[in-house]
Amino acid sequence: MYVIQDDHLAELNWLNMWGDFYFHKKLNYLDLHWFSFNGSGIAMRFGLILGDQLHHQLATLKALDRTRDVILMAEVVEEATYVAHHPQKIALIFSAMRHFAKELKAEGWRVRYHAFQYGSPIRSLLDFVQAQQLLFPVTELVMTRCGEYRLQQQIEKHWSQQLQLPVQCLDDDRFFCSPKQFRHWASRYQTLRMEYFYREMRKQTG
């Protein structure tokens, strides 16, 4: 397993432009205003966006309301180290995430962003969501289905219970085929061959 060492943190220091979004920072005036506004009875939801979901037409963003909901994004050790990654790849992903968060803010979204800190108690995405629950009275977590099977299984099996919160996973409409559609296709065959699946997709998409 690859672990980011101290000498690699220098490569990430140049990314550290969003320190005011660290989870342990005090809420600024805008955050306090946001909290009190939504504390008046208007339902608020979290929208979690992952590092490979940086798209302005993402299903999560389509489902949420920028006037009341809060976007969560986090650079966490668990997702950066569960398999070996080149440190430059991690730096590029984090950079893209920070730029995307900045774009969302410019569009009027409220963004809570956790920047990478190796010694942080926030080790996983679940840790970050739980930390934000202490600050915002949300009624639901909305996200787009993960492209990574391991994480999607964790979310489906454990997150709702651990968060004591409904978790809605939306289909990722950036793909031609949804998991439900693929399962339906696969149920017709005893042996799965990619060639047959490609034929089905070509018929569907023209």
PDB file of C-alpha atoms in Angstrom:
ATOM      1  CA  MET A   1       0.000   0.000   0.000  1.00  0.00           C
ATOM      2  CA  TYR A   2       1.295   3.430  -0.910  1.00  0.00           C
ATOM      3  CA  VAL A   3       1.438   5.941   1.931  1.00  0.00           C
ATOM      4  CA  ILE A   4       2.052   9.651   1.396  1.00  0.00           C
ATOM      5  CA  GLN A   5       5.163  10.504   3.378  1.00  0.00           C
ATOM      6  CA  ASP A   6       6.245  13.909   4.699  1.00  0.00           C
ATOM      7  CA  ASP A   7       8.546  14.523   1.727  1.00  0.00           C
ATOM      8  CA  HIS A   8       5.564  14.122  -0.589  1.00  0.00           C
ATOM      9  CA  LEU A   9       3.557  16.733   1.289  1.00  0.00           C
ATOM     10  CA  ALA A  10       5.756  19.396  -0.261  1.00  0.00           C
ATOM     11  CA  GLU A  11       4.217  18.474  -3.600  1.00  0.00           C
ATOM     12  CA  LEU A  12       0.783  19.180  -2.129  1.00  0.00           C
ATOM     13  CA  ASN A  13       1.611  22.424  -0.308  1.00  0.00           C
ATOM     14  CA  TRP A  14       1.076  24.502  -3.429  1.00  0.00           C
ATOM     15  CA  LEU A  15      -2.488  23.230  -3.478  1.00  0.00           C
ATOM     16  CA  ASN A  16      -3.228  24.581  -0.028  1.00  0.00           C
ATOM     17  CA  MET A  17      -5.310  27.565  -1.119  1.00  0.00           C
ATOM     18  CA  TRP A  18      -8.568  26.506   0.543  1.00  0.00           C
ATOM     19  CA  GLY A  19      -7.492  26.297   4.171  1.00  0.00           C
ATOM     20  CA  ASP A  20     -10.611  28.135   5.332  1.00  0.00           C
ATOM     21  CA  PHE A  21     -12.606  25.008   4.447  1.00  0.00           C
ATOM     22  CA  TYR A  22     -10.762  22.715   6.884  1.00  0.00           C
ATOM     23  CA  PHE A  23     -13.340  20.880   8.953  1.00  0.00           C
ATOM     24  CA  HIS A  24     -11.902  22.116  12.252  1.00  0.00           C
ATOM     25  CA  LYS A  25     -12.037  25.834  11.348  1.00  0.00           C
ATOM     26  CA  LYS A  26     -14.693  27.929  13.059  1.00  0.00           C
ATOM     27  CA  LEU A  27     -17.729  28.812  10.976  1.00  0.00           C
ATOM     28  CA  ASN A  28     -17.345  32.207   9.336  1.00  0.00           C
ATOM     29  CA  TYR A  29     -20.129  34.788   9.117  1.00  0.00           C
ATOM     30  CA  LEU A  30     -21.572  33.353   5.900  1.00  0.00           C
ATOM     31  CA  ASP A  31     -21.638  29.867   7.399  1.00  0.00           C
ATOM     32  CA  LEU A  32     -23.429  31.119  10.499  1.00  0.00           C
ATOM     33  CA  HIS A  33     -25.955  32.995   8.401  1.00  0.00           C
ATOM     34  CA  TRP A  34     -26.505  29.860   6.321  1.00  0.00           C
ATOM     35  CA  PHE A  35     -26.966  27.727   9.417  1.00  0.00           C
ATOM     36  CA  SER A  36     -29.515  30.043  11.013  1.00  0.00           C
ATOM     37  CA  PHE A  37     -31.448  30.446   7.746  1.00  0.00           C
ATOM     38  CA  ASN A  38     -31.817  26.724   7.279  1.00  0.00           C
ATOM     39  CA  GLY A  39     -32.501  26.219  10.970  1.00  0.00           C
ATOM     40  CA  SER A  40     -35.828  27.962  10.462  1.00  0.00           C
ATOM     41  CA  GLY A  41     -37.505  24.828   9.158  1.00  0.00           C
ATOM     42  CA  ILE A  42     -36.245  24.617   5.577  1.00  0.00           C
ATOM     43  CA  ALA A  43     -35.008  21.087   4.855  1.00  0.00           C
ATOM     44  CA  MET A  44     -31.299  20.973   4.089  1.00  0.00           C
ATOM     45  CA  ARG A  45     -29.441  18.144   2.370  1.00  0.00           C
ATOM     46  CA  PHE A  46     -25.800  17.267   1.904  1.00  0.00           C
ATOM     47  CA  GLY A  47     -24.512  16.524  -1.574  1.00  0.00           C
ATOM     48  CA  LEU A  48     -21.242  14.561  -1.587  1.00  0.00           C
ATOM     49  CA  ILE A  49     -19.106  14.885  -4.725  1.00  0.00           C
ATOM     50  CA  LEU A  50     -16.153  12.556  -5.307  1.00  0.00           C
ATOM     51  CA  GLY A  51     -12.849  13.230  -7.031  1.00  0.00           C
ATOM     52  CA  ASP A  52     -13.908  11.476 -10.252  1.00  0.00           C
ATOM     53  CA  GLN A  53     -17.274  13.258 -10.415  1.00  0.00           C
ATOM     54  CA  LEU A  54     -16.155  16.796 -11.237  1.00  0.00           C
ATOM     55  CA  HIS A  55     -18.859  17.679 -13.735  1.00  0.00           C
ATOM     56  CA  HIS A  56     -21.340  20.554 -13.636  1.00  0.00           C
ATOM     57  CA  GLN A  57     -24.121  18.314 -14.994  1.00  0.00           C
ATOM     58  CA  LEU A  58     -23.567  15.645 -12.338  1.00  0.00           C
ATOM     59  CA  ALA A  59     -26.780  13.995 -11.149  1.00  0.00           C
ATOM     60  CA  THR A  60     -26.085  15.166  -7.584  1.00  0.00           C
ATOM     61  CA  LEU A  61     -26.043  18.814  -8.624  1.00  0.00           C
ATOM     62  CA  LYS A  62     -29.203  18.379 -10.682  1.00  0.00           C
ATOM     63  CA  ALA A  63     -31.023  16.926  -7.664  1.00  0.00           C
ATOM     64  CA  LEU A  64     -29.976  19.575  -5.155  1.00  0.00           C
ATOM     65  CA  ASP A  65     -31.016  23.173  -4.575  1.00  0.00           C
ATOM     66  CA  ARG A  66     -28.132  25.643  -4.376  1.00  0.00           C
ATOM     67  CA  THR A  67     -30.243  28.020  -2.269  1.00  0.00           C
ATOM     68  CA  ARG A  68     -30.532  25.601   0.643  1.00  0.00           C
ATOM     69  CA  ASP A  69     -28.326  22.492   0.251  1.00  0.00           C
ATOM     70  CA  VAL A  70     -24.632  22.057   1.057  1.00  0.00           C
ATOM     71  CA  ILE A  71     -21.979  20.445  -1.143  1.00  0.00           C
ATOM     72  CA  LEU A  72     -19.337  18.290   0.572  1.00  0.00           C
ATOM     73  CA  MET A  73     -15.945  17.504  -0.922  1.00  0.00           C
ATOM     74  CA  ALA A  74     -12.979  15.970   0.865  1.00  0.00           C
ATOM     75  CA  GLU A  75      -9.407  14.873   0.290  1.00  0.00           C
ATOM     76  CA  VAL A  76      -9.013  11.930   2.656  1.00  0.00           C
ATOM     77  CA  VAL A  77      -6.237   9.490   3.436  1.00  0.00           C
ATOM     78  CA  GLU A  78      -8.395   6.384   2.988  1.00  0.00           C
ATOM     79  CA  GLU A  79      -9.247   7.152  -0.635  1.00  0.00           C
ATOM     80  CA  ALA A  80      -5.704   8.280  -1.456  1.00  0.00           C
ATOM     81  CA  THR A  81      -3.992   5.174  -0.066  1.00  0.00           C
ATOM     82  CA  TYR A  82      -6.287   2.144  -0.405  1.00  0.00           C
ATOM     83  CA  VAL A  83      -4.229   1.161  -3.466  1.00  0.00           C
ATOM     84  CA  ALA A  84      -0.837   2.375  -4.674  1.00  0.00           C
ATOM     85  CA  HIS A  85      -0.971   5.725  -6.482  1.00  0.00           C
ATOM     86  CA  HIS A  86       1.767   7.911  -7.879  1.00  0.00           C
ATOM     87  CA  PRO A  87       1.976  11.069  -5.704  1.00  0.00           C
ATOM     88  CA  GLN A  88       1.662  13.285  -8.780  1.00  0.00           C
ATOM     89  CA  LYS A  89      -1.644  11.597  -9.635  1.00  0.00           C
ATOM     90  CA  ILE A  90      -2.955  12.344  -6.144  1.00  0.00           C
ATOM     91  CA  ALA A  91      -1.786  15.955  -6.413  1.00  0.00           C
ATOM     92  CA  LEU A  92      -3.552  16.378  -9.770  1.00  0.00           C
ATOM     93  CA  ILE A  93      -6.802  14.887  -8.434  1.00  0.00           C
ATOM     94  CA  PHE A  94      -6.715  17.157  -5.390  1.00  0.00           C
ATOM     95  CA  SER A  95      -5.953  20.157  -7.586  1.00  0.00           C
ATOM     96  CA  ALA A  96      -8.901  19.360  -9.882  1.00  0.00           C
ATOM     97  CA  MET A  97     -11.184  18.961  -6.852  1.00  0.00           C
ATOM     98  CA  ARG A  98     -10.179  22.347  -5.454  1.00  0.00           C
ATOM     99  CA  HIS A  99     -10.669  24.092  -8.765  1.00  0.00           C
ATOM    100  CA  PHE A 100     -14.100  22.478  -9.117  1.00  0.00           C
ATOM    101  CA  ALA A 101     -15.070  23.512  -5.592  1.00  0.00           C
ATOM    102  CA  LYS A 102     -14.062  27.070  -6.442  1.00  0.00           C
ATOM    103  CA  GLU A 103     -16.237  26.962  -9.578  1.00  0.00           C
ATOM    104  CA  LEU A 104     -19.205  25.708  -7.567  1.00  0.00           C
ATOM    105  CA  LYS A 105     -18.772  28.546  -5.076  1.00  0.00           C
ATOM    106  CA  ALA A 106     -18.716  31.039  -7.937  1.00  0.00           C
ATOM    107  CA  GLU A 107     -22.021  29.579  -9.141  1.00  0.00           C
ATOM    108  CA  GLY A 108     -23.608  30.183  -5.755  1.00  0.00           C
ATOM    109  CA  TRP A 109     -23.246  26.752  -4.153  1.00  0.00           C
ATOM    110  CA  ARG A 110     -22.330  26.410  -0.493  1.00  0.00           C
ATOM    111  CA  VAL A 111     -19.272  24.170  -0.332  1.00  0.00           C
ATOM    112  CA  ARG A 112     -17.693  22.499   2.687  1.00  0.00           C
ATOM    113  CA  TYR A 113     -14.229  21.343   1.681  1.00  0.00           C
ATOM    114  CA  HIS A 114     -11.704  19.299   3.648  1.00  0.00           C
ATOM    115  CA  ALA A 115      -8.166  19.754   2.372  1.00  0.00           C
ATOM    116  CA  PHE A 116      -5.668  16.911   2.775  1.00  0.00           C
ATOM    117  CA  GLN A 117      -3.850  16.641   6.091  1.00  0.00           C
ATOM    118  CA  TYR A 118      -2.078  13.361   6.743  1.00  0.00           C
ATOM    119  CA  GLY A 119      -2.402  13.613  10.528  1.00  0.00           C
ATOM    120  CA  SER A 120      -6.052  14.694  10.468  1.00  0.00           C
ATOM    121  CA  PRO A 121      -8.612  12.641  12.422  1.00  0.00           C
ATOM    122  CA  ILE A 122     -10.732  12.836   9.262  1.00  0.00           C
ATOM    123  CA  ARG A 123      -9.456   9.645   7.614  1.00  0.00           C
ATOM    124  CA  SER A 124     -12.406   8.712   5.402  1.00  0.00           C
ATOM    125  CA  LEU A 125     -15.302  10.265   3.548  1.00  0.00           C
ATOM    126  CA  LEU A 126     -17.647   8.906   6.200  1.00  0.00           C
ATOM    127  CA  ASP A 127     -15.610  10.685   8.895  1.00  0.00           C
ATOM    128  CA  PHE A 128     -15.999  13.957   7.012  1.00  0.00           C
ATOM    129  CA  VAL A 129     -19.752  13.610   6.574  1.00  0.00           C
ATOM    130  CA  GLN A 130     -20.124  12.807  10.280  1.00  0.00           C
ATOM    131  CA  ALA A 131     -18.069  15.882  11.211  1.00  0.00           C
ATOM    132  CA  GLN A 132     -20.285  18.081   9.039  1.00  0.00           C
ATOM    133  CA  GLN A 133     -23.416  16.620  10.627  1.00  0.00           C
ATOM    134  CA  LEU A 134     -22.329  18.309  13.862  1.00  0.00           C
ATOM    135  CA  LEU A 135     -22.572  21.678  12.092  1.00  0.00           C
ATOM    136  CA  PHE A 136     -25.619  21.343   9.844  1.00  0.00           C
ATOM    137  CA  PRO A 137     -29.073  19.847  10.600  1.00  0.00           C
ATOM    138  CA  VAL A 138     -29.434  17.923   7.345  1.00  0.00           C
ATOM    139  CA  THR A 139     -32.234  15.540   6.456  1.00  0.00           C
ATOM    140  CA  GLU A 140     -30.547  13.481   3.716  1.00  0.00           C
ATOM    141  CA  LEU A 141     -27.241  12.720   1.988  1.00  0.00           C
ATOM    142  CA  VAL A 142     -27.445  12.766  -1.806  1.00  0.00           C
ATOM    143  CA  MET A 143     -24.688  11.495  -4.055  1.00  0.00           C
ATOM    144  CA  THR A 144     -24.061   9.970  -7.467  1.00  0.00           C
ATOM    145  CA  ARG A 145     -23.265   6.267  -7.610  1.00  0.00           C
ATOM    146  CA  CYS A 146     -19.528   5.615  -7.279  1.00  0.00           C
ATOM    147  CA  GLY A 147     -17.422   4.244 -10.092  1.00  0.00           C
ATOM    148  CA  GLU A 148     -15.395   2.374  -7.458  1.00  0.00           C
ATOM    149  CA  TYR A 149     -17.082  -0.865  -6.320  1.00  0.00           C
ATOM    150  CA  ARG A 150     -15.413  -1.003  -2.880  1.00  0.00           C
ATOM    151  CA  LEU A 151     -16.665   2.428  -1.865  1.00  0.00           C
ATOM    152  CA  GLN A 152     -20.139   1.906  -3.304  1.00  0.00           C
ATOM    153  CA  GLN A 153     -20.539  -1.272  -1.260  1.00  0.00           C
ATOM    154  CA  GLN A 154     -19.503   0.560   1.912  1.00  0.00           C
ATOM    155  CA  ILE A 155     -22.042   3.296   1.229  1.00  0.00           C
ATOM    156  CA  GLU A 156     -24.913   0.924   0.459  1.00  0.00           C
ATOM    157  CA  LYS A 157     -24.271  -1.429   3.390  1.00  0.00           C
ATOM    158  CA  HIS A 158     -23.178   0.864   6.205  1.00  0.00           C
ATOM    159  CA  TRP A 159     -23.489   4.605   5.690  1.00  0.00           C
ATOM    160  CA  SER A 160     -27.190   5.138   6.315  1.00  0.00           C
ATOM    161  CA  GLN A 161     -27.043   3.245   9.596  1.00  0.00           C
ATOM    162  CA  GLN A 162     -23.824   4.885  10.767  1.00  0.00           C
ATOM    163  CA  LEU A 163     -24.977   8.368   9.824  1.00  0.00           C
ATOM    164  CA  GLN A 164     -28.557   7.798  11.014  1.00  0.00           C
ATOM    165  CA  LEU A 165     -29.497   9.549   7.795  1.00  0.00           C
ATOM    166  CA  PRO A 166     -31.146   8.527   4.510  1.00  0.00           C
ATOM    167  CA  VAL A 167     -28.526   8.107   1.774  1.00  0.00           C
ATOM    168  CA  GLN A 168     -29.726   8.509  -1.815  1.00  0.00           C
ATOM    169  CA  CYS A 169     -27.405   7.180  -4.536  1.00  0.00           C
ATOM    170  CA  LEU A 170     -28.361   8.491  -7.962  1.00  0.00           C
ATOM    171  CA  ASP A 171     -27.456   6.750 -11.205  1.00  0.00           C
ATOM    172  CA  ASP A 172     -24.493   8.336 -12.955  1.00  0.00           C
ATOM    173  CA  ASP A 173     -26.058   9.507 -16.200  1.00  0.00           C
ATOM    174  CA  ARG A 174     -22.642  10.253 -17.700  1.00  0.00           C
ATOM    175  CA  PHE A 175     -22.594   6.555 -18.631  1.00  0.00           C
ATOM    176  CA  PHE A 176     -24.618   4.966 -21.427  1.00  0.00           C
ATOM    177  CA  CYS A 177     -25.712   2.073 -19.245  1.00  0.00           C
ATOM    178  CA  SER A 178     -26.981   2.091 -15.669  1.00  0.00           C
ATOM    179  CA  PRO A 179     -26.168  -0.752 -13.231  1.00  0.00           C
ATOM    180  CA  LYS A 180     -29.855  -1.754 -13.279  1.00  0.00           C
ATOM    181  CA  GLN A 181     -29.842  -1.958 -17.059  1.00  0.00           C
ATOM    182  CA  PHE A 182     -26.632  -3.987 -17.051  1.00  0.00           C
ATOM    183  CA  ARG A 183     -28.049  -6.460 -14.529  1.00  0.00           C
ATOM    184  CA  HIS A 184     -31.117  -6.888 -16.709  1.00  0.00           C
ATOM    185  CA  TRP A 185     -28.921  -7.515 -19.753  1.00  0.00           C
ATOM    186  CA  ALA A 186     -26.659  -9.955 -17.853  1.00  0.00           C
ATOM    187  CA  SER A 187     -29.636 -11.973 -16.574  1.00  0.00           C
ATOM    188  CA  ARG A 188     -30.271 -13.192 -20.138  1.00  0.00           C
ATOM    189  CA  TYR A 189     -26.906 -14.926 -20.472  1.00  0.00           C
ATOM    190  CA  GLN A 190     -25.179 -17.789 -18.719  1.00  0.00           C
ATOM    191  CA  THR A 191     -21.774 -16.553 -19.913  1.00  0.00           C
ATOM    192  CA  LEU A 192     -21.027 -12.848 -20.100  1.00  0.00           C
ATOM    193  CA  ARG A 193     -19.114 -11.674 -23.153  1.00  0.00           C
ATOM    194  CA  MET A 194     -18.126  -8.077 -23.664  1.00  0.00           C
ATOM    195  CA  GLU A 195     -18.810  -8.381 -27.401  1.00  0.00           C
ATOM    196  CA  TYR A 196     -22.511  -9.016 -26.774  1.00  0.00           C
ATOM    197  CA  PHE A 197     -22.731  -6.092 -24.386  1.00  0.00           C
ATOM    198  CA  TYR A 198     -21.084  -3.765 -26.905  1.00  0.00           C
ATOM    199  CA  ARG A 199     -23.606  -4.851 -29.520  1.00  0.00           C
ATOM    200  CA  GLU A 200     -26.434  -3.974 -27.140  1.00  0.00           C
ATOM    201  CA  MET A 201     -24.941  -0.548 -26.476  1.00  0.00           C
ATOM    202  CA  ARG A 202     -24.479   0.121 -30.194  1.00  0.00           C
ATOM    203  CA  LYS A 203     -28.145  -0.719 -30.809  1.00  0.00           C
ATOM    204  CA  GLN A 204     -29.169   1.585 -28.000  1.00  0.00           C
ATOM    205  CA  THR A 205     -26.994   4.546 -28.932  1.00  0.00           C
ATOM    206  CA  GLY A 206     -26.998   4.211 -32.747  1.00  0.00           C
TER     207      GLY A 206
END
